[in-house]
């Protein structure tokens, strides 16, 4: 009889369990350690947020919404982005809510990748981008940043793009970078080559923690 794994989607079968989650599970039983593994805040959900969730359930505001998320929430997101970063988006057409960053990263990469594409991923990095690129049939190209203070240099990026210009579809910039915490300052990001027909996929999950 064939093994279950032989009957699975080949791209799924090729993936390994998340290294960061596996490591976190393994060390979590050690008593009294300070964990620097997952990006967990060291505080509980604030009371006003807990209360808003309780109120929503009590008011039966717990049914399907617009698939982009409620318009009120999308408007709140556009207000936040406008006040904090001075960028203006249309909440009706340009904002999409997901449950967590994983859903957003999955949706965005899946929407742009085709089999045979390549995705440039500077390392070390939060591993999530790698299986998502592979599920989309794309091949990750890693750029080791450890010889440059863990910062991706524009020169290195330009060379990798040039070497793979027929296939490269996206460059992942995770900033501030998990796990190293490095940030790309405006000066550096301005020097990055933008004149190629790929997408800069910016993931700044941790940004509000540092600025
Ligand atoms: C860079 C990065 N991307 C994605 C995630 C996953 O975020 P979420 O738990 O909101 O799906 C994390 C979580 O720590 C992260 O650090």
mmCIF file of N, CA and C and ligand atoms in Angstrom, residues 39 100-102 105 126 128-129 174 178 203 205-206, ligand 1:
data_model
loop_
_atom_site.group_PDB
_atom_site.id
_atom_site.type_symbol
_atom_site.label_atom_id
_atom_site.label_comp_id
_atom_site.label_asym_id
_atom_site.label_seq_id
_atom_site.Cartn_x
_atom_site.Cartn_y
_atom_site.Cartn_z
ATOM 1 N N UNK A 39 8.189 35.690 18.241
ATOM 2 C CA UNK A 39 7.972 37.120 18.458
ATOM 3 C C UNK A 39 6.773 37.376 19.348
ATOM 4 N N UNK A 100 -3.521 37.550 11.153
ATOM 5 C CA UNK A 100 -2.080 37.402 11.347
ATOM 6 C C UNK A 100 -1.309 37.705 10.079
ATOM 7 N N UNK A 101 0.003 37.890 10.270
ATOM 8 C CA UNK A 101 0.860 38.211 9.132
ATOM 9 C C UNK A 101 1.027 37.012 8.200
ATOM 10 N N UNK A 102 0.932 35.805 8.743
ATOM 11 C CA UNK A 102 1.141 34.615 7.911
ATOM 12 C C UNK A 102 0.136 34.593 6.752
ATOM 13 N N UNK A 105 1.165 37.209 4.162
ATOM 14 C CA UNK A 105 2.368 36.820 3.404
ATOM 15 C C UNK A 105 2.003 35.699 2.422
ATOM 16 N N UNK A 126 13.193 35.021 9.199
ATOM 17 C CA UNK A 126 12.064 34.214 9.685
ATOM 18 C C UNK A 126 11.708 33.240 8.558
ATOM 19 N N UNK A 128 9.296 31.507 7.383
ATOM 20 C CA UNK A 128 7.987 31.374 6.736
ATOM 21 C C UNK A 128 7.969 31.589 5.218
ATOM 22 N N UNK A 129 8.779 32.558 4.743
ATOM 23 C CA UNK A 129 8.751 32.913 3.318
ATOM 24 C C UNK A 129 9.170 31.754 2.420
ATOM 25 N N UNK A 174 12.502 41.747 4.850
ATOM 26 C CA UNK A 174 11.856 41.692 6.165
ATOM 27 C C UNK A 174 12.589 42.695 7.049
ATOM 28 N N UNK A 178 13.717 39.644 11.430
ATOM 29 C CA UNK A 178 13.645 38.597 12.437
ATOM 30 C C UNK A 178 14.517 37.452 11.887
ATOM 31 N N UNK A 203 8.044 43.011 4.311
ATOM 32 C CA UNK A 203 7.313 42.469 5.443
ATOM 33 C C UNK A 203 7.835 43.122 6.709
ATOM 34 N N UNK A 205 6.515 43.071 9.964
ATOM 35 C CA UNK A 205 5.682 42.586 11.066
ATOM 36 C C UNK A 205 6.064 43.234 12.396
ATOM 37 N N UNK A 206 7.377 43.430 12.599
ATOM 38 C CA UNK A 206 7.862 43.896 13.906
ATOM 39 C C UNK A 206 8.062 45.409 13.941
HETATM 40 C C1 LIG B 1 9.082 38.369 10.130
HETATM 41 C C2 LIG B 1 7.857 37.632 10.540
HETATM 42 N N1 LIG B 1 6.953 37.297 9.602
HETATM 43 C C3 LIG B 1 5.809 36.652 9.956
HETATM 44 C C4 LIG B 1 5.542 36.297 11.270
HETATM 45 C C5 LIG B 1 4.257 35.576 11.592
HETATM 46 O O1 LIG B 1 3.315 36.485 12.079
HETATM 47 P P1 LIG B 1 1.849 36.014 12.543
HETATM 48 O O2 LIG B 1 2.040 35.239 13.801
HETATM 49 O O3 LIG B 1 1.097 37.299 12.755
HETATM 50 O O4 LIG B 1 1.235 35.182 11.473
HETATM 51 C C6 LIG B 1 6.465 36.615 12.266
HETATM 52 C C7 LIG B 1 6.220 36.239 13.652
HETATM 53 O O5 LIG B 1 7.050 36.398 14.530
HETATM 54 C C8 LIG B 1 7.656 37.303 11.887
HETATM 55 O O6 LIG B 1 8.570 37.640 12.786
#
